[in-house]
CSV table of C-alpha atoms in Angstrom, one decimal:
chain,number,residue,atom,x,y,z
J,251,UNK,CA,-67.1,-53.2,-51.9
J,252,UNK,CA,-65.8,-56.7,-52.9
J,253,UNK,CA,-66.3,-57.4,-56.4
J,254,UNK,CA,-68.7,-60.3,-57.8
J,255,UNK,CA,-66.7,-61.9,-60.1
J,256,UNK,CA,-63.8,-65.1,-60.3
J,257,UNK,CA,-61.1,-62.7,-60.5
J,258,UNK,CA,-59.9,-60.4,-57.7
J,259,UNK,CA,-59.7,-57.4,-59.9
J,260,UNK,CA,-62.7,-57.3,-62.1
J,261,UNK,CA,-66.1,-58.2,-61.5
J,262,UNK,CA,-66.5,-61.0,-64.0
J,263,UNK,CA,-64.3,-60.5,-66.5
J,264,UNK,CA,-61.9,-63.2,-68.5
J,265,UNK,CA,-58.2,-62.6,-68.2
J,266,UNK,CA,-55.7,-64.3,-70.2
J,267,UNK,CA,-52.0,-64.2,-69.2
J,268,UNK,CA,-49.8,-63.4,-72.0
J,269,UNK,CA,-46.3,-62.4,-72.2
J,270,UNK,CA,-46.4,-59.3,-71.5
J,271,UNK,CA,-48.9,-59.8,-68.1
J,272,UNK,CA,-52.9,-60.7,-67.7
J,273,UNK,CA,-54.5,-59.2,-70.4
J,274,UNK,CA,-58.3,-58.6,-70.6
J,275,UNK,CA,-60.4,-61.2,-73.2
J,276,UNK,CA,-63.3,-59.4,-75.1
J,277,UNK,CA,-63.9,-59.5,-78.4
J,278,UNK,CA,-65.8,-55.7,-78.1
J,279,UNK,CA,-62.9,-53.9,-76.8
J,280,UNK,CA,-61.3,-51.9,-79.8
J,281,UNK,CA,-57.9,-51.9,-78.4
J,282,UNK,CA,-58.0,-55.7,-77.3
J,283,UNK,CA,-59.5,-56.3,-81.0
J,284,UNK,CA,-56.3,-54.7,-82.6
J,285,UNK,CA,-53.5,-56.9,-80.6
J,286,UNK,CA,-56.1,-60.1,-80.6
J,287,UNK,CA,-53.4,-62.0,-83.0
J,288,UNK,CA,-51.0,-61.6,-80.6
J,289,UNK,CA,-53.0,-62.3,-77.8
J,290,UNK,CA,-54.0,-65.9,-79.3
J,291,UNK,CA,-50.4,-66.2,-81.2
J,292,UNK,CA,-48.8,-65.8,-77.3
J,293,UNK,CA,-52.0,-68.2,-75.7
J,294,UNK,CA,-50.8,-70.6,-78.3
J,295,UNK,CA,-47.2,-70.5,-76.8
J,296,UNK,CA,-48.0,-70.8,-73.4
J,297,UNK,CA,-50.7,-73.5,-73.6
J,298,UNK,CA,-50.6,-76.6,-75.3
J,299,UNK,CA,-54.1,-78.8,-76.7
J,300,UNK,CA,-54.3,-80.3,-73.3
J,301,UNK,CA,-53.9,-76.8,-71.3
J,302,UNK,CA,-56.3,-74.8,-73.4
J,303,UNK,CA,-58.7,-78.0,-73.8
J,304,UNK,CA,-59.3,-77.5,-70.1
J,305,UNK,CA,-58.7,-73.6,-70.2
J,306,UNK,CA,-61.7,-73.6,-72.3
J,307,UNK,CA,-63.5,-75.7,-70.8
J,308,UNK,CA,-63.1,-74.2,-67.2
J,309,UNK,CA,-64.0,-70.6,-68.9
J,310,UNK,CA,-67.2,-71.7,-70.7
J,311,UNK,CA,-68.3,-73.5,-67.4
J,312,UNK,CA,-67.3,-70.1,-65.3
J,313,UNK,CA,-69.7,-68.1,-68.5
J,314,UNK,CA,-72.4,-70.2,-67.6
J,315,UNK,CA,-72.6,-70.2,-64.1
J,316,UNK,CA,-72.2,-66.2,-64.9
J,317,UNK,CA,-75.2,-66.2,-66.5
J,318,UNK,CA,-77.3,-68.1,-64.5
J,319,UNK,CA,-75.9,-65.9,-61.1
J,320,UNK,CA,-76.8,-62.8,-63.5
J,321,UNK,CA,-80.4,-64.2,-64.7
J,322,UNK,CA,-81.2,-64.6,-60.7
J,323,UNK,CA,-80.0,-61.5,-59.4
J,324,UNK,CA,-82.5,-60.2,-62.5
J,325,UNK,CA,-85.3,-62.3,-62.5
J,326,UNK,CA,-87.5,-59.5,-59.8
J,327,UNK,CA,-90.4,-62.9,-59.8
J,328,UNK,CA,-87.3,-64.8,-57.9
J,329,UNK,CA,-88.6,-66.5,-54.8
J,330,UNK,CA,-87.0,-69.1,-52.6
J,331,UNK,CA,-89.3,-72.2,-52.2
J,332,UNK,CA,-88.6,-74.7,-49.0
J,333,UNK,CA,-90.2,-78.0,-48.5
J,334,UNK,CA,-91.1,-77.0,-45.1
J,335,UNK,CA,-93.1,-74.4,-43.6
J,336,UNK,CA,-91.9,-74.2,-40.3
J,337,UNK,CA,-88.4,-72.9,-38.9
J,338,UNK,CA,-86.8,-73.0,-35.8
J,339,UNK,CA,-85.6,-69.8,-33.8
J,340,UNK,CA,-82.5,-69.6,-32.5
J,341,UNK,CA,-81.5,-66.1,-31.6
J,342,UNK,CA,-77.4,-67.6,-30.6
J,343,UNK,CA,-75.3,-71.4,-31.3
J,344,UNK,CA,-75.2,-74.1,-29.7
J,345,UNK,CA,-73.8,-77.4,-29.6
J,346,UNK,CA,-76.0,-78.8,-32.2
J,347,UNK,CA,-76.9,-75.6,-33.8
J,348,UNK,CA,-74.5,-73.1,-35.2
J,349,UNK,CA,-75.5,-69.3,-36.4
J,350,UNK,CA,-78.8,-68.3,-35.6
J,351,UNK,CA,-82.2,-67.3,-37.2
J,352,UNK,CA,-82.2,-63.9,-39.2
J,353,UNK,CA,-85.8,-62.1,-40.0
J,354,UNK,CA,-85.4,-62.5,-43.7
J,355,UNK,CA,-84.5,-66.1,-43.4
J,356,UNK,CA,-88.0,-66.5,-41.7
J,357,UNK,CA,-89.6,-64.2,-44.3
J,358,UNK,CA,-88.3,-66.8,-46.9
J,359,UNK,CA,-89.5,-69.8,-45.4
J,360,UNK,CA,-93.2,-69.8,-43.5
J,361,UNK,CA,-94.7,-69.1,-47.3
J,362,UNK,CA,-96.1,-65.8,-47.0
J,363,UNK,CA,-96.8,-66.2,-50.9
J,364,UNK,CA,-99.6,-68.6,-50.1
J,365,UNK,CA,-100.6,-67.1,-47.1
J,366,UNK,CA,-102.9,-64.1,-48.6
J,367,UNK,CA,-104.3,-66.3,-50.6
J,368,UNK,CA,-106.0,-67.3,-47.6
J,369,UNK,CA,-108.9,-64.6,-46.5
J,370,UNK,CA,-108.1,-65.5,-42.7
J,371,UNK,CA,-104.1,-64.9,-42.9
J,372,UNK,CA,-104.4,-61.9,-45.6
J,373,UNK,CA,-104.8,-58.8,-43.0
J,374,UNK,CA,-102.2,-61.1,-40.7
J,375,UNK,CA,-100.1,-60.7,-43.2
J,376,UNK,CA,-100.6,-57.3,-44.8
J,377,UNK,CA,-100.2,-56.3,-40.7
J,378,UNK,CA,-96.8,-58.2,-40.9
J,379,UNK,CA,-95.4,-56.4,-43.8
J,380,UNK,CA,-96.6,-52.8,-42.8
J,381,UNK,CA,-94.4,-53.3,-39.2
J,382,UNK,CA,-91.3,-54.5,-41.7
J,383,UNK,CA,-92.1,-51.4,-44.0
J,384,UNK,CA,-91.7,-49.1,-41.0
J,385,UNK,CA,-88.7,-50.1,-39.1
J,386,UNK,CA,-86.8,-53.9,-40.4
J,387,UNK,CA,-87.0,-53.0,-44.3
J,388,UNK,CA,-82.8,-53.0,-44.5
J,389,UNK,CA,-82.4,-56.1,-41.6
J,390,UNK,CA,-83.7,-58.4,-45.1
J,391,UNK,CA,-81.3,-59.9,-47.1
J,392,UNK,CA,-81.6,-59.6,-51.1
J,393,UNK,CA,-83.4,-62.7,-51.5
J,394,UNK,CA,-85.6,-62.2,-48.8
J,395,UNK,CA,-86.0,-58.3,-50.0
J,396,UNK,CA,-87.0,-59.6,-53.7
J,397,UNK,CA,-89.7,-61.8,-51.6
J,398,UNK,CA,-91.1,-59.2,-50.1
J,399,UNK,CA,-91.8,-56.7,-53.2
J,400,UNK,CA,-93.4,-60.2,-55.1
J,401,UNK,CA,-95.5,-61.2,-51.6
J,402,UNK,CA,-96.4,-57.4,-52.0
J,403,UNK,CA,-97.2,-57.0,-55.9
J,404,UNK,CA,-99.2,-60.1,-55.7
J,405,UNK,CA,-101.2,-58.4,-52.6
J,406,UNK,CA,-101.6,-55.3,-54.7
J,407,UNK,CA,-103.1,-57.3,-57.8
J,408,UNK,CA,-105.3,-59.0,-55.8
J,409,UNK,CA,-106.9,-56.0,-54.3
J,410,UNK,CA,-106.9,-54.4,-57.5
J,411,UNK,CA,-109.0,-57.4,-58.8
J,412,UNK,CA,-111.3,-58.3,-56.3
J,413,UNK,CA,-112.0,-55.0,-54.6
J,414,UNK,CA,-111.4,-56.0,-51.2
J,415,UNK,CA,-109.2,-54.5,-48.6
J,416,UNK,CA,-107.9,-51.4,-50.1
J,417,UNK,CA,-107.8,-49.3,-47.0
J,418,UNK,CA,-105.4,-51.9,-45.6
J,419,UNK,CA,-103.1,-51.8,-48.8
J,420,UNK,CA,-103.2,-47.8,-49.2
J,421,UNK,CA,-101.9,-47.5,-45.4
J,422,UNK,CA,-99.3,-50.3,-45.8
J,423,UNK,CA,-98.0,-48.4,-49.2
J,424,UNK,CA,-98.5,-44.8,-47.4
J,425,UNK,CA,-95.2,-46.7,-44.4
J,426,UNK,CA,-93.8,-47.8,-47.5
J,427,UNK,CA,-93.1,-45.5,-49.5
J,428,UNK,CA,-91.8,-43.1,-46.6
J,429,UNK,CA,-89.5,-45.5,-45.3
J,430,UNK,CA,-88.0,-45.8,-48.7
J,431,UNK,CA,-87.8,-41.8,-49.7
J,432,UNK,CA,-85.8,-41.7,-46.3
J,433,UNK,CA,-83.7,-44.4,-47.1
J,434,UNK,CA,-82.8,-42.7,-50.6
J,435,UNK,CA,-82.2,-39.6,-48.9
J,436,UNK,CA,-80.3,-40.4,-46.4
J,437,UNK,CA,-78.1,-43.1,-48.2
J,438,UNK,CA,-74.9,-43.8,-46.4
J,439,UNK,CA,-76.5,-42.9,-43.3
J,440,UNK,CA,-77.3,-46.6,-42.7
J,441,UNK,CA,-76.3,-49.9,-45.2
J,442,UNK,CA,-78.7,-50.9,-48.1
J,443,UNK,CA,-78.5,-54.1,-49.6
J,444,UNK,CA,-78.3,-53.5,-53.1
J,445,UNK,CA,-77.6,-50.6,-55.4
J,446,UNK,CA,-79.2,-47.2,-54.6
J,447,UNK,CA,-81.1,-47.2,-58.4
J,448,UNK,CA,-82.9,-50.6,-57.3
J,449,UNK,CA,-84.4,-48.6,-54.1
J,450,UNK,CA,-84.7,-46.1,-56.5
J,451,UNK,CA,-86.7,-48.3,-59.0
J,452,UNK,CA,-88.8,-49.8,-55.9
J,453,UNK,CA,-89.9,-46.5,-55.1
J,454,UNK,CA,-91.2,-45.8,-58.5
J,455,UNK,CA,-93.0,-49.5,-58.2
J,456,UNK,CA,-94.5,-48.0,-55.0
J,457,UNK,CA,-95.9,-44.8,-55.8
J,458,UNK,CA,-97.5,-46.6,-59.3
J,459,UNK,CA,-99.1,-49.2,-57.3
J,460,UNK,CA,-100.7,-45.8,-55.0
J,461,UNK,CA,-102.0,-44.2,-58.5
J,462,UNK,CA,-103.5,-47.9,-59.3
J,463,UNK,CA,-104.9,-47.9,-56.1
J,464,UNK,CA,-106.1,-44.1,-55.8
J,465,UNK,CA,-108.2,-45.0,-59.6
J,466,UNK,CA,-109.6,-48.0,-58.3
J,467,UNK,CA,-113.7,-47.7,-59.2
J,468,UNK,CA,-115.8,-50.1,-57.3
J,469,UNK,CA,-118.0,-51.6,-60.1
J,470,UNK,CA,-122.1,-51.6,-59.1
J,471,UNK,CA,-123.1,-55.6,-59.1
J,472,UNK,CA,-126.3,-55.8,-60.3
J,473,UNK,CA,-128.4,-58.5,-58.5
J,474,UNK,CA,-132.0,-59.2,-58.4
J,475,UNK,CA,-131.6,-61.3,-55.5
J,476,UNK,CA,-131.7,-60.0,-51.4
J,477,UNK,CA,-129.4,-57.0,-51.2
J,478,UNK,CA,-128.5,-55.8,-47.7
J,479,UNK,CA,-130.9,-52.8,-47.7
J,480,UNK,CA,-133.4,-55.6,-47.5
J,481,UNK,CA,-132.7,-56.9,-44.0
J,482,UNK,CA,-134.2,-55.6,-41.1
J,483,UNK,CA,-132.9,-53.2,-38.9
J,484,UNK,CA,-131.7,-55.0,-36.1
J,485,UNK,CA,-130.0,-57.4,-38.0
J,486,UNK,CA,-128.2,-54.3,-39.9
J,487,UNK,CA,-127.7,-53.5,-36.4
J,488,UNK,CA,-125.7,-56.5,-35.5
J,489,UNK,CA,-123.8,-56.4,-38.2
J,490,UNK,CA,-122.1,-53.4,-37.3
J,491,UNK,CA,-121.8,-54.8,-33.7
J,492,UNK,CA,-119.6,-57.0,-35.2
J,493,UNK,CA,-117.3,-54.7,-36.6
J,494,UNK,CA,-114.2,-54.4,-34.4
J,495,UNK,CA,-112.2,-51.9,-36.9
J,496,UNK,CA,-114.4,-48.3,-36.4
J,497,UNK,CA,-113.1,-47.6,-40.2
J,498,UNK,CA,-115.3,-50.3,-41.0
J,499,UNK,CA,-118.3,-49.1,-39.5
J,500,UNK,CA,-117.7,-45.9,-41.0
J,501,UNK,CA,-117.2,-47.2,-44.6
J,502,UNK,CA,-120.5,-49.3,-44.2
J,503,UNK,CA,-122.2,-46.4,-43.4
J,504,UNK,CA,-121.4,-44.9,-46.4
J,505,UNK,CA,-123.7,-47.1,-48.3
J,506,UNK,CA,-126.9,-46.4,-47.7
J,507,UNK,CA,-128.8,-43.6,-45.4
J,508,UNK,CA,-130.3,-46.3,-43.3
J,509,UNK,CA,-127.0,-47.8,-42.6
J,510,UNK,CA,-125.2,-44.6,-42.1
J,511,UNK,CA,-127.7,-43.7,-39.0
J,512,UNK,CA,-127.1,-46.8,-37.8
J,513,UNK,CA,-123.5,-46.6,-37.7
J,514,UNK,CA,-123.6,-43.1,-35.8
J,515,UNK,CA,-124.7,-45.1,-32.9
J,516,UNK,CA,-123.6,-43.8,-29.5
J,517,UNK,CA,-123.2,-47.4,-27.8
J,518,UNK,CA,-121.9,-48.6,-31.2
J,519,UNK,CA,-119.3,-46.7,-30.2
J,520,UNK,CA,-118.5,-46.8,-26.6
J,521,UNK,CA,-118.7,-50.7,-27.5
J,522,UNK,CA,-116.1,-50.3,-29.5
J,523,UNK,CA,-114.2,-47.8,-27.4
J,524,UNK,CA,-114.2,-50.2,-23.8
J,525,UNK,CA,-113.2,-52.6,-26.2
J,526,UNK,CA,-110.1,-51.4,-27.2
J,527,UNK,CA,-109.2,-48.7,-24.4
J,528,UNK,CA,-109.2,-48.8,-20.9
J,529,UNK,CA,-111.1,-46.6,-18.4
J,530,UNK,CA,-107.4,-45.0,-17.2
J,531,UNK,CA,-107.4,-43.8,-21.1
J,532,UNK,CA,-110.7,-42.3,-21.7
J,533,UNK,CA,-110.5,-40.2,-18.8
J,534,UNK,CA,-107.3,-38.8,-20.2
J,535,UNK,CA,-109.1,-38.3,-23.3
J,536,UNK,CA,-112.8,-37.6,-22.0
J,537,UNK,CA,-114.7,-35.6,-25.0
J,538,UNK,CA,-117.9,-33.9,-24.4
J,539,UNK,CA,-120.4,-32.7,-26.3
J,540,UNK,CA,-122.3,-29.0,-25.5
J,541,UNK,CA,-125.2,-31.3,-23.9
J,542,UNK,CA,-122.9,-32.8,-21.4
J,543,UNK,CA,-123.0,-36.3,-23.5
J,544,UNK,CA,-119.9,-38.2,-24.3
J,545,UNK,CA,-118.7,-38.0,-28.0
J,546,UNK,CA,-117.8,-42.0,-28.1
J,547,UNK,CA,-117.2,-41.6,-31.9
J,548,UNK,CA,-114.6,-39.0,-31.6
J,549,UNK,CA,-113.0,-40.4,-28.3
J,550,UNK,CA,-112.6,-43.9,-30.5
J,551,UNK,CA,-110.6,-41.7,-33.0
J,552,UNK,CA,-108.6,-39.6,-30.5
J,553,UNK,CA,-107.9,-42.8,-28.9
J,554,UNK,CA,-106.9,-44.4,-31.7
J,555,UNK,CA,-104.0,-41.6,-32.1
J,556,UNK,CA,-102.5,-42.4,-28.9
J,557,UNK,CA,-102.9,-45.6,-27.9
J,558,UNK,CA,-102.6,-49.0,-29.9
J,559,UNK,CA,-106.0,-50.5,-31.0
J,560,UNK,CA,-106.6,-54.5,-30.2
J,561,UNK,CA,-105.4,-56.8,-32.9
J,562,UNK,CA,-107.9,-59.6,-34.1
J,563,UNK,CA,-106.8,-62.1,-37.0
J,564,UNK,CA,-108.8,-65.1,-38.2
J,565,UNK,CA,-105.4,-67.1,-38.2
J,566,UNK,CA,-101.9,-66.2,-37.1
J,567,UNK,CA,-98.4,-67.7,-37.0
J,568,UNK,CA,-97.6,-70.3,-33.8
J,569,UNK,CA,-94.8,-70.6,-31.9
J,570,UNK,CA,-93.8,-73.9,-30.2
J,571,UNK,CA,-92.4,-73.1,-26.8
J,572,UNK,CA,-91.0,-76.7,-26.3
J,573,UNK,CA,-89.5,-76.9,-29.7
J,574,UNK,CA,-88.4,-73.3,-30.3
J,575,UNK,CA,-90.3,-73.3,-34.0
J,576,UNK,CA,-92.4,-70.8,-35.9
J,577,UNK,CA,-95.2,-72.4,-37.9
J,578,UNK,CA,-98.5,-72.3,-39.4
J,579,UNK,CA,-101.1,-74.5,-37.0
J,580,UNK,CA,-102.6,-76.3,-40.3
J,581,UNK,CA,-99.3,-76.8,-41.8
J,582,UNK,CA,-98.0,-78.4,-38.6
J,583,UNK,CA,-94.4,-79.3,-37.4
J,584,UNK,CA,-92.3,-82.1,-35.9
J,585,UNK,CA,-93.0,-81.7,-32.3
J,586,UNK,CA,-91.6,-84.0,-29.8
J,587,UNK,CA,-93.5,-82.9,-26.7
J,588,UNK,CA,-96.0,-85.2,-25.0
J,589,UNK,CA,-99.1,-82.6,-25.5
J,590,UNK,CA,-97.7,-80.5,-28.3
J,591,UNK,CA,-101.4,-78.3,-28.1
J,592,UNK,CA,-100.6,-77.0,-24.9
J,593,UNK,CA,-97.1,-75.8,-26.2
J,594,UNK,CA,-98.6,-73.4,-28.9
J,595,UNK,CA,-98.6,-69.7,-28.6
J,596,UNK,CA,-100.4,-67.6,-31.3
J,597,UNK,CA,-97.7,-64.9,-32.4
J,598,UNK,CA,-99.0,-61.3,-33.2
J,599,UNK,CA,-97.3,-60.0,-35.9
J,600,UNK,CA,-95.4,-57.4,-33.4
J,601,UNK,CA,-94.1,-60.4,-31.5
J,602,UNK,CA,-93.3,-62.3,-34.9
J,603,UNK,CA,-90.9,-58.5,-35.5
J,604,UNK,CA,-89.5,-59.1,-32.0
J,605,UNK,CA,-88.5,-62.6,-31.9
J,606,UNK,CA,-85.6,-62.0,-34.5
J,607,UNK,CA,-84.3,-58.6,-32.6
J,608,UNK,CA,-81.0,-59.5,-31.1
């Protein structure tokens, strides 16, 4: 493991070379205390004013530059900032490009931070950090790893504050935390970044923001306005048509009695079924009930076991095939092609995972 500091042979430490070798400077140590006379009396006969004017003055810059490495690698609220959010993939070099585009380098760059602030990005990006969770955690550098755990605390307060989306959260935190107990299990089976106590601590972060999450009471609004037992049925109806997650419908119909017969709604379901399956699936999967009727409801979640469910985001990432760059559509990029709208590809967060596998 190479060590962090100036000199070779410590990792930040100030040697002084005296007569009888390099000696270590620090003021602390009790044996350096007792022989610091003649450490400064042989300093004084090696260097002259000039010398140890610009010793010094090298040494306090070197402290300084210490510090501010130290208060970085520290400061957990870090985050790296660009100008720009786009970035341009390039998976090998080239005559004008050298190196090549690295997951956490993305990460770091298309602003995730301000991205769930954004109600149509936030499940695009809670989607995006549960598929890093489960299988590109370690591929992130340190920076881009400190990113991640901010993007992910600020995610955490938000639900905790406005009460919206915990289902999402617990299951990304559920990935989380597994893929972290493994990785502290089975360390030196594979390379962290970092020391083992900091996956350590993160796991600790992890299962605190669960507990938070697991007391989270939803607080009863009181309005004397429309509620939504007040609407008729088949606009209640519709609603739930709408719904393309069947957790959803089920939470919904947890409200009220009305809504929850609603929600048991046999075409409700094989709506939602056809929707995300194909025929060739449900007849591997065909579930009947003692009538001969087909239990759409429990197909949906057999399904759902076995087969990926159909993705649906209110915005996602672009990719620009003539350009080669990964960008937010509102935010824009420099594109050089003639009609730049027919060059855009949304990217699903599995394909955003994919683009930076080598």
């Amino acid at each position: 493991m190479p060590f962090l500091g100036q000199d070779w042979r410590s990792p930040g430490w100030s040697w002084i070379k005296t007569e009888d070798g390099w000696k270590r400077c620090e003021s602390c140590n009790p044996e350096l205390g007792r022989e610091s006379s003649q450490c400064s009396l042989s300093h004084g006969v090696m260097l002259n004013s000039e010398d140890e004017e610009i010793f010094n003055n090298e040494e306090c810059e070197y402290a300084s530059k210490k510090r501010k490495k130290d208060h970085f690698r520290n400061d957990t609220n870090t985050q790296s900032f660009y100008r720009e959010k786009w970035i341009y993939v390039h998976k090998e070099s080239t005559k004008e490009r050298h190196g090549y585009c690295t997951l956490g380098e993305a990460f770091n760059r298309l602003d995730f931070s301000s991205a769930i602030q954004d109600i149509r990005r936030f499940t695009y990006v809670v989607k995006l950090l549960q598929l890093i969770a489960k299988s590109q955690l370690t591929s992130l550098s340190g920076v881009a790893q400190k990113n991640y755990f901010n993007i992910l605390d600020k995610i955490v307060q938000k639900v905790l504050c406005d009460h919206q989306n915990p289902r999402l959260i617990k299951n990304l935190l559920q990935d989380l935390s597994s893929t972290l107990c493994t990785l502290i299990r089975g360390v030196g089976k594979s390379v962290l970044v970092g020391n083992i106590n900091i996956w350590i601590c993160r796991l600790e972060t992890v299962l605190n923001w669960q507990q938070q999450l697991q007391n989270l009471q939803m607080t009863k609004q009181v309005n004397d306005g429309l509620t939504l037992s007040d609407l008729p049925l088949h606009t209640l109806s519709n609603i739930l048509h709408r719904f393309s997650d069947g957790w959803d419908v089920v939470t919904l119909g947890q409200v009220t009695p009305t809504l929850y017969v609603l929600s048991e709604d046999r075409q409700l379901w094989k709506k939602l079924c056809q929707y995300h399956f194909a025929e060739k699936q449900f007849c591997r999967h065909l579930i009947l009930s003692e009538k001969g009727h087909v239990e759409w409801k429990l197909m949906y979640f057999t399904l759902q076991k076995y087969y990926p469910t159909k993705e649906q985001y209110g915005d996602t990432l672009h990719f620009c095939r003539h350009c080669s760059i990964l960008f937010w559509k509102d935010s824009g990029h420099p594109c050089t092609a003639a009609d730049p709208d027919s060059c855009f590809t949304p990217v699903s967060p599995q394909h955003f995972i994919d683009l930076f596998k080598f």
